[in-house]
């Protein structure tokens, strides 16, 4: 998962193994840019060295959905590493995916997520997973709140990169899962299309009101306006470099940025608070490697190699990536002490729920300025930079979601 997915579709120069020039490269589309993309290219270098097969990697950013759905077959990649599970079950994309064969066994929770309901065919393999229910702060300066309803960060104490819609959707998902786990689960029962009727229940409005109230109390109008222009990366700096805020709700992959700009040992985290007698929310996400049909057996070979569990003591570019933090897999225990607990949650906790916005397709599908992300951005704007009462803004947001869900189901 990238810190910013605003990159336009742009080719990254392929790295080819000498002696393979006559072979057409395996085309791999990813969403990452910057440091994450450079890390991935090092992993791919090892594949090319072993299989003597040239590979061309390019970043499609947020355009990866349009790329995989596009009518032009010649631009569809051989392999895609996708950040949103909903794309896997998109009615246009799914028929273009080659089901996995000849690979390793995936942990049951993660295997079910990539397996169509009523089928035994796995459509992809997990490359990277993420814990999205962490609240970061400077070590020794915060105590975890006892309950979500009682949690109120001091005004100016919360950093939110509201210019990135996924940041706001992570907030909403944690609040909804904490407040009404039966609603969260009902939206996506064991069927990939989900049950949008759950959006209409009163508890969605109540969860949105709880979230809107928390946001309203945490920001002045000027701070709300500033947050709307701030990306995720900048919100990390507000807590750990500039110290103008105290708390940051962010996934595990915030850690490398925290330590790059704040230093090692500066950070601590606690779990997003529970509500009442409900369990603490645990929202998870991840990137799935998918072989497209056009890629043939070479695409399957690449995906199986890329996502395979590493043997105990094996060292390569991927284990180095895991070792530096900000990269979790279903098969490895990170060496960084701040990530061992989150990693154990991802691989063993019973109450895991996949990122809701990353499962949505149709009019609610995420993307900056679109779908659920747009609705939540408008909610944040109304209650922080504007003067709308939280309950009124929450009702308006719920109405927009219900309308978009209804359009998606037609």
CSV table of C-alpha atoms in Angstrom, one decimal:
chain,number,residue,atom,x,y,z
A,1,UNK,CA,0.0,0.0,0.0
A,2,UNK,CA,1.3,3.4,-1.0
A,3,UNK,CA,1.4,6.6,1.1
A,4,UNK,CA,-0.1,8.4,-1.9
A,5,UNK,CA,-1.8,6.9,-4.9
A,6,UNK,CA,-2.0,10.0,-6.9
A,7,UNK,CA,0.6,9.0,-9.5
A,8,UNK,CA,-0.5,9.1,-13.1
A,9,UNK,CA,-0.1,6.1,-15.3
A,10,UNK,CA,3.6,6.1,-16.1
A,11,UNK,CA,5.9,3.4,-17.2
A,12,UNK,CA,8.9,2.6,-15.1
A,13,UNK,CA,11.9,1.4,-17.1
A,14,UNK,CA,12.1,-2.4,-17.2
A,15,UNK,CA,15.1,-4.2,-15.8
A,16,UNK,CA,16.1,-6.9,-18.2
A,17,UNK,CA,18.5,-9.8,-17.7
A,18,UNK,CA,21.3,-10.0,-20.2
A,19,UNK,CA,20.7,-12.6,-22.9
A,20,UNK,CA,16.9,-12.3,-22.6
A,21,UNK,CA,16.4,-9.4,-25.1
A,22,UNK,CA,14.6,-11.6,-27.6
A,23,UNK,CA,12.0,-12.5,-25.0
A,24,UNK,CA,9.1,-10.1,-24.4
A,25,UNK,CA,9.0,-8.9,-20.8
A,26,UNK,CA,6.4,-10.0,-18.3
A,27,UNK,CA,4.4,-6.9,-17.7
A,28,UNK,CA,3.6,-6.2,-14.0
A,29,UNK,CA,1.3,-3.3,-12.9
A,30,UNK,CA,1.4,-2.1,-9.3
A,31,UNK,CA,0.0,0.9,-7.4
A,32,UNK,CA,3.2,1.9,-5.6
A,33,UNK,CA,5.5,4.8,-6.3
A,34,UNK,CA,8.6,6.2,-4.6
A,35,UNK,CA,10.4,4.1,-2.0
A,36,UNK,CA,7.9,1.3,-2.2
A,37,UNK,CA,8.3,0.9,-5.9
A,38,UNK,CA,12.1,0.9,-5.6
A,39,UNK,CA,11.8,-1.8,-3.0
A,40,UNK,CA,9.5,-3.9,-5.2
A,41,UNK,CA,12.0,-3.6,-8.1
A,42,UNK,CA,14.7,-5.1,-5.9
A,43,UNK,CA,12.4,-8.1,-5.3
A,44,UNK,CA,11.8,-8.5,-9.0
A,45,UNK,CA,15.5,-8.3,-9.7
A,46,UNK,CA,15.9,-11.6,-7.8
A,47,UNK,CA,13.1,-13.2,-9.9
A,48,UNK,CA,14.8,-12.2,-13.1
A,49,UNK,CA,18.1,-13.5,-12.0
A,50,UNK,CA,16.6,-16.9,-11.1
A,51,UNK,CA,14.3,-17.4,-14.1
A,52,UNK,CA,16.2,-15.5,-16.7
A,53,UNK,CA,12.9,-13.8,-17.7
A,54,UNK,CA,12.7,-10.1,-18.3
A,55,UNK,CA,10.1,-8.2,-16.3
A,56,UNK,CA,8.7,-4.7,-16.9
A,57,UNK,CA,7.1,-3.1,-13.8
A,58,UNK,CA,5.1,0.1,-14.0
A,59,UNK,CA,3.1,2.1,-11.5
A,60,UNK,CA,-0.6,2.6,-12.5
A,61,UNK,CA,-1.5,4.4,-9.2
A,62,UNK,CA,-5.2,4.9,-8.8
A,63,UNK,CA,-5.6,4.2,-12.5
A,64,UNK,CA,-5.1,0.5,-12.0
A,65,UNK,CA,-8.9,-0.1,-11.9
A,66,UNK,CA,-9.3,1.6,-15.2
A,67,UNK,CA,-6.4,-0.3,-16.6
A,68,UNK,CA,-7.8,-3.7,-15.6
A,69,UNK,CA,-11.3,-2.9,-16.8
A,70,UNK,CA,-10.2,-1.2,-20.1
A,71,UNK,CA,-11.5,-2.3,-23.4
A,72,UNK,CA,-8.0,-2.4,-25.0
A,73,UNK,CA,-6.7,-5.9,-24.4
A,74,UNK,CA,-3.1,-5.0,-25.4
A,75,UNK,CA,-2.7,-2.7,-22.4
A,76,UNK,CA,-3.9,-5.2,-19.8
A,77,UNK,CA,-0.8,-6.4,-17.8
A,78,UNK,CA,0.2,-10.0,-17.3
A,79,UNK,CA,0.3,-9.6,-13.6
A,80,UNK,CA,-1.3,-7.0,-11.3
A,81,UNK,CA,-0.7,-6.3,-7.6
A,82,UNK,CA,-4.0,-4.7,-6.6
A,83,UNK,CA,-4.8,-2.8,-3.4
A,84,UNK,CA,-8.6,-3.3,-3.4
A,85,UNK,CA,-10.2,-6.6,-3.0
A,86,UNK,CA,-13.4,-5.4,-4.8
A,87,UNK,CA,-11.4,-5.2,-8.1
A,88,UNK,CA,-10.9,-9.0,-7.9
A,89,UNK,CA,-14.7,-9.5,-8.1
A,90,UNK,CA,-15.5,-6.8,-10.5
A,91,UNK,CA,-17.7,-8.2,-13.3
A,92,UNK,CA,-15.3,-7.0,-16.0
A,93,UNK,CA,-12.0,-7.8,-14.2
A,94,UNK,CA,-12.8,-11.3,-12.8
A,95,UNK,CA,-13.2,-13.1,-16.1
A,96,UNK,CA,-9.7,-11.8,-17.1
A,97,UNK,CA,-8.1,-13.3,-14.0
A,98,UNK,CA,-6.3,-16.7,-14.2
A,99,UNK,CA,-7.2,-18.7,-11.0
A,100,UNK,CA,-4.2,-19.7,-8.9
A,101,UNK,CA,-2.7,-23.2,-9.4
A,102,UNK,CA,0.5,-24.8,-8.2
A,103,UNK,CA,1.2,-22.4,-5.4
A,104,UNK,CA,1.3,-22.5,-1.6
A,105,UNK,CA,-1.5,-22.8,0.9
A,106,UNK,CA,-2.7,-19.5,2.1
A,107,UNK,CA,-4.0,-19.0,5.7
A,108,UNK,CA,-7.7,-19.7,5.8
A,109,UNK,CA,-8.9,-16.2,6.6
A,110,UNK,CA,-6.9,-14.7,3.8
A,111,UNK,CA,-7.7,-17.6,1.4
A,112,UNK,CA,-11.5,-17.1,1.8
A,113,UNK,CA,-11.2,-13.4,0.9
A,114,UNK,CA,-9.8,-14.2,-2.6
A,115,UNK,CA,-12.1,-17.2,-3.2
A,116,UNK,CA,-15.5,-16.6,-4.8
A,117,UNK,CA,-18.5,-17.7,-2.7
A,118,UNK,CA,-19.3,-21.3,-3.5
A,119,UNK,CA,-16.1,-21.9,-5.4
A,120,UNK,CA,-12.7,-23.5,-4.6
A,121,UNK,CA,-10.7,-21.4,-7.0
A,122,UNK,CA,-8.4,-18.8,-5.5
A,123,UNK,CA,-8.2,-15.7,-7.7
A,124,UNK,CA,-5.0,-14.3,-6.2
A,125,UNK,CA,-2.4,-14.6,-3.6
A,126,UNK,CA,-1.6,-12.1,-0.8
A,127,UNK,CA,1.7,-10.3,-1.2
A,128,UNK,CA,1.3,-7.7,1.6
A,129,UNK,CA,-1.2,-7.3,4.4
A,130,UNK,CA,-1.9,-4.3,6.6
A,131,UNK,CA,-3.2,-3.6,10.1
A,132,UNK,CA,-5.5,-0.5,9.9
A,133,UNK,CA,-6.7,-0.2,13.6
A,134,UNK,CA,-3.6,1.4,15.2
A,135,UNK,CA,-3.4,4.9,16.8
A,136,UNK,CA,0.2,6.2,16.8
A,137,UNK,CA,1.7,8.7,19.3
A,138,UNK,CA,5.0,9.8,20.7
A,139,UNK,CA,6.3,7.2,23.2
A,140,UNK,CA,5.4,7.8,26.8
A,141,UNK,CA,3.0,10.6,26.1
A,142,UNK,CA,-0.5,9.0,25.7
A,143,UNK,CA,-2.7,6.4,27.5
A,144,UNK,CA,-5.2,4.3,25.5
A,145,UNK,CA,-8.8,5.5,25.9
A,146,UNK,CA,-11.1,3.3,27.8
A,147,UNK,CA,-14.0,3.4,25.3
A,148,UNK,CA,-14.7,4.9,21.9
A,149,UNK,CA,-17.7,6.9,23.2
A,150,UNK,CA,-15.5,8.6,25.8
A,151,UNK,CA,-12.5,9.1,23.6
A,152,UNK,CA,-12.1,12.8,22.8
A,153,UNK,CA,-8.6,13.9,21.7
A,154,UNK,CA,-7.9,17.5,22.8
A,155,UNK,CA,-8.6,20.2,20.2
A,156,UNK,CA,-5.6,20.4,17.9
A,157,UNK,CA,-4.3,17.0,19.2
A,158,UNK,CA,-5.4,14.9,16.2
A,159,UNK,CA,-3.6,14.7,12.9
A,160,UNK,CA,-5.6,13.6,9.9
A,161,UNK,CA,-4.4,13.8,6.2
A,162,UNK,CA,-8.0,14.4,5.0
A,163,UNK,CA,-6.8,15.1,1.4
A,164,UNK,CA,-6.4,11.3,1.1
A,165,UNK,CA,-9.9,9.8,1.1
A,166,UNK,CA,-8.6,6.4,2.3
A,167,UNK,CA,-7.5,8.0,5.6
A,168,UNK,CA,-11.1,9.1,6.3
A,169,UNK,CA,-12.6,5.8,5.3
A,170,UNK,CA,-10.2,4.0,7.7
A,171,UNK,CA,-11.6,6.2,10.5
A,172,UNK,CA,-15.2,5.4,9.5
A,173,UNK,CA,-14.5,1.7,9.2
A,174,UNK,CA,-13.0,1.5,12.7
A,175,UNK,CA,-15.9,3.5,14.2
A,176,UNK,CA,-18.5,1.4,12.4
A,177,UNK,CA,-16.9,-1.9,13.3
A,178,UNK,CA,-16.5,-0.8,16.9
A,179,UNK,CA,-20.0,0.6,17.2
A,180,UNK,CA,-22.0,-1.9,15.1
A,181,UNK,CA,-20.0,-5.0,14.2
A,182,UNK,CA,-23.2,-6.7,13.0
A,183,UNK,CA,-23.8,-4.0,10.4
A,184,UNK,CA,-20.1,-4.1,9.3
A,185,UNK,CA,-20.4,-7.9,8.9
A,186,UNK,CA,-23.8,-7.7,7.3
A,187,UNK,CA,-22.6,-5.4,4.5
A,188,UNK,CA,-20.3,-8.2,3.3
A,189,UNK,CA,-21.6,-11.6,4.3
A,190,UNK,CA,-20.0,-14.7,2.7
A,191,UNK,CA,-20.8,-13.5,-0.8
A,192,UNK,CA,-18.5,-11.1,-2.7
A,193,UNK,CA,-21.3,-8.8,-3.9
A,194,UNK,CA,-22.3,-7.8,-0.3
A,195,UNK,CA,-25.7,-6.7,1.0
A,196,UNK,CA,-26.1,-2.9,0.5
A,197,UNK,CA,-29.5,-2.9,2.3
A,198,UNK,CA,-27.5,-2.7,5.6
A,199,UNK,CA,-26.5,0.9,4.7
A,200,UNK,CA,-30.0,1.9,5.5
A,201,UNK,CA,-30.1,0.8,9.1
A,202,UNK,CA,-30.2,3.4,11.9
A,203,UNK,CA,-26.8,2.3,13.4
A,204,UNK,CA,-25.0,3.6,10.3
A,205,UNK,CA,-26.3,7.1,11.0
A,206,UNK,CA,-25.4,6.7,14.7
A,207,UNK,CA,-21.8,5.6,13.9
A,208,UNK,CA,-21.5,8.5,11.5
A,209,UNK,CA,-22.7,10.9,14.2
A,210,UNK,CA,-20.2,9.5,16.7
A,211,UNK,CA,-17.4,10.0,14.1
A,212,UNK,CA,-18.6,13.4,13.1
A,213,UNK,CA,-18.8,14.5,16.8
A,214,UNK,CA,-15.3,13.3,17.5
A,215,UNK,CA,-14.0,15.2,14.4
A,216,UNK,CA,-15.9,18.3,15.3
A,217,UNK,CA,-14.4,18.5,18.8
A,218,UNK,CA,-10.9,17.7,17.7
A,219,UNK,CA,-10.6,20.6,15.1
A,220,UNK,CA,-11.1,24.3,14.9
A,221,UNK,CA,-12.3,25.6,11.6
A,222,UNK,CA,-8.8,26.7,10.5
A,223,UNK,CA,-7.4,23.3,11.5
A,224,UNK,CA,-10.2,21.5,9.6
A,225,UNK,CA,-9.4,23.6,6.5
A,226,UNK,CA,-5.7,22.8,6.8
A,227,UNK,CA,-6.4,19.0,7.3
A,228,UNK,CA,-8.4,19.0,4.0
A,229,UNK,CA,-5.2,20.0,2.2
A,230,UNK,CA,-2.9,17.6,4.0
A,231,UNK,CA,-1.9,14.2,2.8
A,232,UNK,CA,-1.2,11.2,4.9
A,233,UNK,CA,2.6,11.7,4.8
A,234,UNK,CA,2.2,15.3,6.2
A,235,UNK,CA,0.0,14.2,9.0
A,236,UNK,CA,2.8,11.8,10.2
A,237,UNK,CA,5.1,14.8,10.3
A,238,UNK,CA,2.7,16.8,12.3
A,239,UNK,CA,3.0,14.3,15.2
A,240,UNK,CA,6.5,13.1,15.0
A,241,UNK,CA,8.5,16.0,13.5
A,242,UNK,CA,6.7,19.3,14.1
A,243,UNK,CA,4.9,18.0,17.2
A,244,UNK,CA,1.9,20.2,16.4
A,245,UNK,CA,-0.4,17.2,17.1
A,246,UNK,CA,-0.3,14.3,19.4
A,247,UNK,CA,-2.3,11.4,17.8
A,248,UNK,CA,-2.4,9.8,14.4
A,249,UNK,CA,-4.7,6.9,13.4
A,250,UNK,CA,-2.7,5.1,10.8
A,251,UNK,CA,-1.8,1.6,9.5
A,252,UNK,CA,1.4,-0.3,10.3
A,253,UNK,CA,3.0,1.1,7.2
A,254,UNK,CA,3.3,4.5,8.8
A,255,UNK,CA,6.3,3.2,10.8
A,256,UNK,CA,9.1,3.7,8.2
A,257,UNK,CA,7.9,7.3,7.7
A,258,UNK,CA,7.7,7.9,11.4
A,259,UNK,CA,11.3,6.7,11.9
A,260,UNK,CA,12.6,8.4,8.8
A,261,UNK,CA,11.5,11.8,10.0
A,262,UNK,CA,11.3,11.3,13.8
A,263,UNK,CA,13.9,8.8,14.6
A,264,UNK,CA,13.9,5.2,15.9
A,265,UNK,CA,12.3,4.7,19.3
A,266,UNK,CA,10.1,7.9,19.1
A,267,UNK,CA,6.8,6.1,18.5
A,268,UNK,CA,4.3,3.9,20.3
A,269,UNK,CA,0.8,2.9,19.4
A,270,UNK,CA,-2.4,1.5,20.9
A,271,UNK,CA,-5.4,-0.3,19.3
A,272,UNK,CA,-8.4,1.8,18.1
A,273,UNK,CA,-10.7,1.8,21.1
A,274,UNK,CA,-13.6,-0.5,21.6
A,275,UNK,CA,-17.2,0.6,22.1
A,276,UNK,CA,-19.1,-0.8,25.1
A,277,UNK,CA,-19.0,-4.6,25.3
A,278,UNK,CA,-18.1,-5.0,21.6
A,279,UNK,CA,-14.6,-6.3,20.8
A,280,UNK,CA,-12.0,-3.7,19.7
A,281,UNK,CA,-12.2,-3.2,16.0
A,282,UNK,CA,-9.6,-4.8,13.8
A,283,UNK,CA,-9.7,-3.6,10.2
A,284,UNK,CA,-7.2,-5.2,7.8
A,285,UNK,CA,-6.2,-4.6,4.3
A,286,UNK,CA,-3.6,-5.7,1.8
A,287,UNK,CA,-2.3,-6.1,-1.7
A,288,UNK,CA,-3.2,-9.1,-3.8
A,289,UNK,CA,-1.0,-10.4,-6.6
A,290,UNK,CA,-3.1,-11.6,-9.5
A,291,UNK,CA,-2.2,-13.5,-12.7
A,292,UNK,CA,-4.1,-12.3,-15.7
A,293,UNK,CA,-5.2,-14.8,-18.3
A,294,UNK,CA,-3.2,-13.0,-21.0
A,295,UNK,CA,0.0,-13.7,-19.0
A,296,UNK,CA,-0.1,-17.5,-19.4
A,297,UNK,CA,1.9,-19.8,-17.2
A,298,UNK,CA,4.7,-17.3,-16.7
A,299,UNK,CA,2.3,-15.0,-14.9
A,300,UNK,CA,1.3,-17.8,-12.5
A,301,UNK,CA,4.9,-18.7,-11.9
A,302,UNK,CA,5.7,-15.1,-11.1
A,303,UNK,CA,2.8,-14.7,-8.6
A,304,UNK,CA,3.6,-18.0,-6.9
A,305,UNK,CA,7.2,-17.1,-6.6
A,306,UNK,CA,6.5,-13.5,-5.4
A,307,UNK,CA,4.0,-14.5,-2.7
A,308,UNK,CA,5.7,-17.7,-1.4
A,309,UNK,CA,6.5,-18.1,2.3
A,310,UNK,CA,10.2,-17.6,2.9
A,311,UNK,CA,12.0,-20.4,4.7
A,312,UNK,CA,13.4,-19.9,8.2
A,313,UNK,CA,16.7,-18.1,7.8
A,314,UNK,CA,16.2,-17.2,4.2
A,315,UNK,CA,17.4,-13.7,3.3
A,316,UNK,CA,16.4,-11.8,0.2
A,317,UNK,CA,15.1,-8.4,-0.9
A,318,UNK,CA,11.6,-9.2,0.5
A,319,UNK,CA,12.8,-10.3,4.0
A,320,UNK,CA,14.9,-7.1,4.1
A,321,UNK,CA,11.8,-5.1,3.3
A,322,UNK,CA,9.9,-6.9,6.1
A,323,UNK,CA,12.9,-6.3,8.5
A,324,UNK,CA,12.8,-2.6,8.0
A,325,UNK,CA,9.2,-2.3,9.0
A,326,UNK,CA,6.1,-1.1,7.1
A,327,UNK,CA,5.7,-4.4,5.3
A,328,UNK,CA,3.8,-7.4,6.8
A,329,UNK,CA,3.0,-10.7,5.2
A,330,UNK,CA,0.8,-13.6,6.3
A,331,UNK,CA,3.9,-15.8,6.7
A,332,UNK,CA,6.6,-13.8,8.6
A,333,UNK,CA,7.2,-12.4,12.0
A,334,UNK,CA,8.7,-8.9,11.8
A,335,UNK,CA,11.8,-8.1,13.8
A,336,UNK,CA,10.7,-4.7,14.7
A,337,UNK,CA,9.1,-4.8,18.2
A,338,UNK,CA,6.4,-2.3,17.4
A,339,UNK,CA,5.1,-4.6,14.6
A,340,UNK,CA,5.1,-8.0,16.3
A,341,UNK,CA,1.8,-7.4,18.0
A,342,UNK,CA,0.0,-6.0,14.9
A,343,UNK,CA,1.5,-8.9,12.9
A,344,UNK,CA,0.1,-11.4,15.4
A,345,UNK,CA,-3.3,-9.7,15.1
A,346,UNK,CA,-3.3,-10.1,11.3
A,347,UNK,CA,-2.4,-13.7,11.3
A,348,UNK,CA,-4.4,-15.0,14.3
A,349,UNK,CA,-7.1,-12.7,15.7
A,350,UNK,CA,-10.6,-14.0,15.5
A,351,UNK,CA,-12.4,-10.7,14.8
A,352,UNK,CA,-10.6,-9.6,11.7
A,353,UNK,CA,-12.7,-7.7,9.1
A,354,UNK,CA,-11.4,-6.6,5.7
A,355,UNK,CA,-11.3,-3.0,4.8
A,356,UNK,CA,-14.9,-2.1,3.8
A,357,UNK,CA,-14.1,0.6,1.2
A,358,UNK,CA,-11.6,-1.7,-0.6
A,359,UNK,CA,-14.4,-4.2,-1.2
A,360,UNK,CA,-16.9,-1.8,-2.7
A,361,UNK,CA,-17.6,-1.6,-6.4
A,362,UNK,CA,-20.0,0.5,-8.4
A,363,UNK,CA,-20.8,4.1,-7.3
A,364,UNK,CA,-19.5,3.6,-3.8
A,365,UNK,CA,-16.1,2.4,-5.0
A,366,UNK,CA,-13.3,4.4,-3.5
A,367,UNK,CA,-10.9,6.9,-5.1
A,368,UNK,CA,-10.2,10.5,-4.3
A,369,UNK,CA,-13.3,12.5,-5.1
A,370,UNK,CA,-15.4,9.4,-5.7
A,371,UNK,CA,-17.8,7.0,-3.9
A,372,UNK,CA,-17.5,6.5,-0.1
A,373,UNK,CA,-14.3,8.6,0.0
A,374,UNK,CA,-16.2,11.6,-1.4
A,375,UNK,CA,-19.0,11.2,1.0
A,376,UNK,CA,-16.7,11.1,4.0
A,377,UNK,CA,-14.6,14.0,2.8
A,378,UNK,CA,-17.8,16.1,2.6
A,379,UNK,CA,-18.8,14.9,6.1
A,380,UNK,CA,-15.4,15.9,7.4
A,381,UNK,CA,-15.6,19.3,5.7
A,382,UNK,CA,-19.1,20.0,7.0
A,383,UNK,CA,-18.2,19.4,10.7
A,384,UNK,CA,-14.7,20.8,10.9
A,385,UNK,CA,-14.3,23.5,8.3
A,386,UNK,CA,-18.1,24.2,8.3
A,387,UNK,CA,-20.8,24.7,10.9
A,388,UNK,CA,-23.1,21.8,10.2
A,389,UNK,CA,-24.1,20.0,13.4
A,390,UNK,CA,-22.7,16.4,13.5
A,391,UNK,CA,-26.1,14.7,13.6
A,392,UNK,CA,-27.3,16.7,10.6
A,393,UNK,CA,-24.1,16.0,8.6
A,394,UNK,CA,-24.2,12.4,9.5
A,395,UNK,CA,-27.8,12.0,8.3
A,396,UNK,CA,-26.8,13.7,5.0
A,397,UNK,CA,-23.8,11.4,4.6
A,398,UNK,CA,-25.9,8.3,5.3
A,399,UNK,CA,-28.5,9.4,2.7
A,400,UNK,CA,-25.8,9.9,0.1
A,401,UNK,CA,-24.4,6.4,0.8
A,402,UNK,CA,-27.8,4.8,0.6
A,403,UNK,CA,-28.5,6.6,-2.7
A,404,UNK,CA,-25.1,5.5,-4.2
A,405,UNK,CA,-25.6,1.9,-2.9
A,406,UNK,CA,-29.0,1.8,-4.6
A,407,UNK,CA,-27.6,3.0,-7.9
A,408,UNK,CA,-24.8,0.4,-7.7
A,409,UNK,CA,-27.3,-2.4,-7.3
A,410,UNK,CA,-29.4,-1.5,-10.4
